[in-house]
mmCIF file of C-alpha atoms in Angstrom:
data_model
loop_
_atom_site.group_PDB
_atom_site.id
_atom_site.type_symbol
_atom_site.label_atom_id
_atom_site.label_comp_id
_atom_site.label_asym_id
_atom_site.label_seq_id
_atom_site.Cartn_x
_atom_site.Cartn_y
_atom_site.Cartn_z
ATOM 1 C CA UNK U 23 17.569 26.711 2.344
ATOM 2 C CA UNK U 24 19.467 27.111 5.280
ATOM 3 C CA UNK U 25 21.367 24.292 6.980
ATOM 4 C CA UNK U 26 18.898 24.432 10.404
ATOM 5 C CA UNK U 27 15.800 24.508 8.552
ATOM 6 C CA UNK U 28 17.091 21.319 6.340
ATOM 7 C CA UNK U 29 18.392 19.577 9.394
ATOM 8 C CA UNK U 30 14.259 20.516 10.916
ATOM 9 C CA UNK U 31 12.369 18.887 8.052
ATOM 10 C CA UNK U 32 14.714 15.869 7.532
ATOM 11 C CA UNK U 33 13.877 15.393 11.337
ATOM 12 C CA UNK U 34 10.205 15.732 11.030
ATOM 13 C CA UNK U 35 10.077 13.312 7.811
ATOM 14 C CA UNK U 36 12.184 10.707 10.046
ATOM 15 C CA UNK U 37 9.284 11.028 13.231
ATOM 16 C CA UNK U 38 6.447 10.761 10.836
ATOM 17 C CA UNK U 39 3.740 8.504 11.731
ATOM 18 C CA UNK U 40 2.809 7.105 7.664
ATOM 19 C CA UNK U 41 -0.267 4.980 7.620
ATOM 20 C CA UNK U 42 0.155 1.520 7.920
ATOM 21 C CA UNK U 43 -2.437 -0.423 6.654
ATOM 22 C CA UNK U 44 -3.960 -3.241 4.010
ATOM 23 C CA UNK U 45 -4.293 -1.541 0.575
ATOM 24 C CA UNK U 46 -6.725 -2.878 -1.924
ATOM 25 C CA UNK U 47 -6.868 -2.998 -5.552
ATOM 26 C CA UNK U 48 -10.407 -4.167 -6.940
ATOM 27 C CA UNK U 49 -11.508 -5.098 -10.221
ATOM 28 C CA UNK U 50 -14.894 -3.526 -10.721
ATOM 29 C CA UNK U 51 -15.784 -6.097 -14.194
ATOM 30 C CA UNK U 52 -14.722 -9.063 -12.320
ATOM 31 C CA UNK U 53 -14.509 -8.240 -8.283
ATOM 32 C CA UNK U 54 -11.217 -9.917 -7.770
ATOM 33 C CA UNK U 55 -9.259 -8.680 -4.856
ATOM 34 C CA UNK U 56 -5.849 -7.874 -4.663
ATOM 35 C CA UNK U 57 -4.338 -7.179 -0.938
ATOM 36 C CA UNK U 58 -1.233 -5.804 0.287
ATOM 37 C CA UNK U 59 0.654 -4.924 3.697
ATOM 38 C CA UNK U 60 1.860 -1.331 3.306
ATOM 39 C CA UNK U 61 4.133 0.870 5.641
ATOM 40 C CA UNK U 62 2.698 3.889 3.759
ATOM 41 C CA UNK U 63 -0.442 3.266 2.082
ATOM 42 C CA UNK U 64 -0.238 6.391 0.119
ATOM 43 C CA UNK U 65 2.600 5.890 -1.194
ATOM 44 C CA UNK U 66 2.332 2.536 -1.696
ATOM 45 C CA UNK U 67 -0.925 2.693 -3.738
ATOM 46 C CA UNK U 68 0.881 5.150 -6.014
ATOM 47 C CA UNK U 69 3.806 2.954 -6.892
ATOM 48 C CA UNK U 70 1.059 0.438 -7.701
ATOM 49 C CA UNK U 71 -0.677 2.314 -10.372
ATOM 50 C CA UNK U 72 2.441 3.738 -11.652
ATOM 51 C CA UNK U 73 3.705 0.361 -12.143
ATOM 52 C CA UNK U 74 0.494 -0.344 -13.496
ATOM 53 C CA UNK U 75 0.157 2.019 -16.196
ATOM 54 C CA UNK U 76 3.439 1.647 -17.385
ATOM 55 C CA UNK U 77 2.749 -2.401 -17.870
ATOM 56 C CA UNK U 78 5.734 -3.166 -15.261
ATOM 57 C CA UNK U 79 3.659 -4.792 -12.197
ATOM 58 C CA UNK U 80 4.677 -8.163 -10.973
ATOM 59 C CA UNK U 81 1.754 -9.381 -10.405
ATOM 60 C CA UNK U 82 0.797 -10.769 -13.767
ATOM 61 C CA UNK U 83 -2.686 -11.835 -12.993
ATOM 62 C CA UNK U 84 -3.660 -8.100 -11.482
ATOM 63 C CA UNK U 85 -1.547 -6.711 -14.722
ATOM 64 C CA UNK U 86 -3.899 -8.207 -17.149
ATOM 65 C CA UNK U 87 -6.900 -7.667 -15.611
ATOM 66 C CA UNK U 88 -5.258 -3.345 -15.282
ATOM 67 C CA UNK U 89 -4.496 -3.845 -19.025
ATOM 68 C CA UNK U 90 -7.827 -5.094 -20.083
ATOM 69 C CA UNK U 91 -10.319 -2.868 -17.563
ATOM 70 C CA UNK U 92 -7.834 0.304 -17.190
ATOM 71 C CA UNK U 93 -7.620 2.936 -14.187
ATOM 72 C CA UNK U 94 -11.097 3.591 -14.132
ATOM 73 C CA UNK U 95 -12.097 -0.103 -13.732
ATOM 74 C CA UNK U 96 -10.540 -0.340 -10.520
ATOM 75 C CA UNK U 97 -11.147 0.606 -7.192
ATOM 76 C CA UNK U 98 -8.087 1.365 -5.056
ATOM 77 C CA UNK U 99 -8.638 1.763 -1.409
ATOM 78 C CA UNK U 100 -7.324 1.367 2.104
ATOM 79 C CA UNK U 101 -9.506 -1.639 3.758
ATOM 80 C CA UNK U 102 -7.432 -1.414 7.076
ATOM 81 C CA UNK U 103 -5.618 1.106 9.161
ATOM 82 C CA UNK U 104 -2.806 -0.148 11.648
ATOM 83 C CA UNK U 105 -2.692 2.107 14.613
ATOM 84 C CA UNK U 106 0.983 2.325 16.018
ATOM 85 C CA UNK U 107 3.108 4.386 17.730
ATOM 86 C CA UNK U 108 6.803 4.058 16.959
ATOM 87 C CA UNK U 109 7.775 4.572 12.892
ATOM 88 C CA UNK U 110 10.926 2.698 13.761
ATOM 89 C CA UNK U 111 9.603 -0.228 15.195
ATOM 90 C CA UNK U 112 9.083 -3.352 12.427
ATOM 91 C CA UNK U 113 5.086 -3.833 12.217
ATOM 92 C CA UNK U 114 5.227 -6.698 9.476
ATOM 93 C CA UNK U 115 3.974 -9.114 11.926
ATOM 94 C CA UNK U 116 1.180 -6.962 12.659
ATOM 95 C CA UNK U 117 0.474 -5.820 9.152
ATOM 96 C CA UNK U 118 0.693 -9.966 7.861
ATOM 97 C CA UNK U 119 -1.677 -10.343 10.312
ATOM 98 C CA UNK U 120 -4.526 -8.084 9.300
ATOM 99 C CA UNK U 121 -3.957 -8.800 5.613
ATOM 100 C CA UNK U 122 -4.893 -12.018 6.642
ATOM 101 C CA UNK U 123 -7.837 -11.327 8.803
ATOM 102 C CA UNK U 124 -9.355 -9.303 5.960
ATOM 103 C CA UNK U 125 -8.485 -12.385 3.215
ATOM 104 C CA UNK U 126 -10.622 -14.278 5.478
ATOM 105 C CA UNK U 127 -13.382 -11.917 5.312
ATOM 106 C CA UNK U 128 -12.698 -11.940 1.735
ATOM 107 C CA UNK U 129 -11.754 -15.687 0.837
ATOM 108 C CA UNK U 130 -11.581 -14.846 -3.033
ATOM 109 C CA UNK U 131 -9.338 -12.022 -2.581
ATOM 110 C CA UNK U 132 -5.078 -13.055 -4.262
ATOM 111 C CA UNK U 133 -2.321 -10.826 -2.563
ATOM 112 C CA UNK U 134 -0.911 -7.980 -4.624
ATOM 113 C CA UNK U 135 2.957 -9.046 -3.824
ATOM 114 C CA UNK U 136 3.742 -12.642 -3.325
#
């Protein structure tokens, strides 16, 4: 690959626009709730199962309920979607703040990371 073209996609990764969002991880068996803030809610959702299925979550409480019920007794979805402009501007605030608005619709529901 030529230096121009790497120079072009290394530019177009940096002005991405990722969705932002709350990510959700549901137990199915017991419908506890798991919420998270996510700068890429693809991504982030993947790291989650990986560490998931390879017993290495943090979250102890959503690891044992992963180890008893598996993949398929979860339901991982995006509850939220931030809409933004600028990928370089910090959107914590905002994303703190919608995690919270949907724990309110959800008063049961734990976060995913503390």
């Amino acid at each position: 690959m030529d230096m121009i073209r790497k120079k072009q996609l290394l530019e177009e990764y940096k002005n991405r626009l990722p969705e932002m969002g709350v990510i959700s991880l549901c137990c199915k068996a017991t419908a506890e709730a798991f919420l998270g803030i996510s700068k890429d809610t693809k991504a982030d959702l993947n790291s989650a199962c990986f560490k998931l299925s390879s017993d290495g979550h943090p979250n102890k409480v959503l690891q044992g309920l992963w180890n008893k019920y598996g993949m398929d007794g979860f339901e991982c979805s995006v509850l939220k979607i931030l809409k933004y402009e600028d990928p370089c501007e910090d959107h914590t605030a905002e994303l703190e703040a919608l995690r919270e608005k949907c724990m309110a619709e959800d008063p049961g529901a734990k976060k995913i990371w503390r």
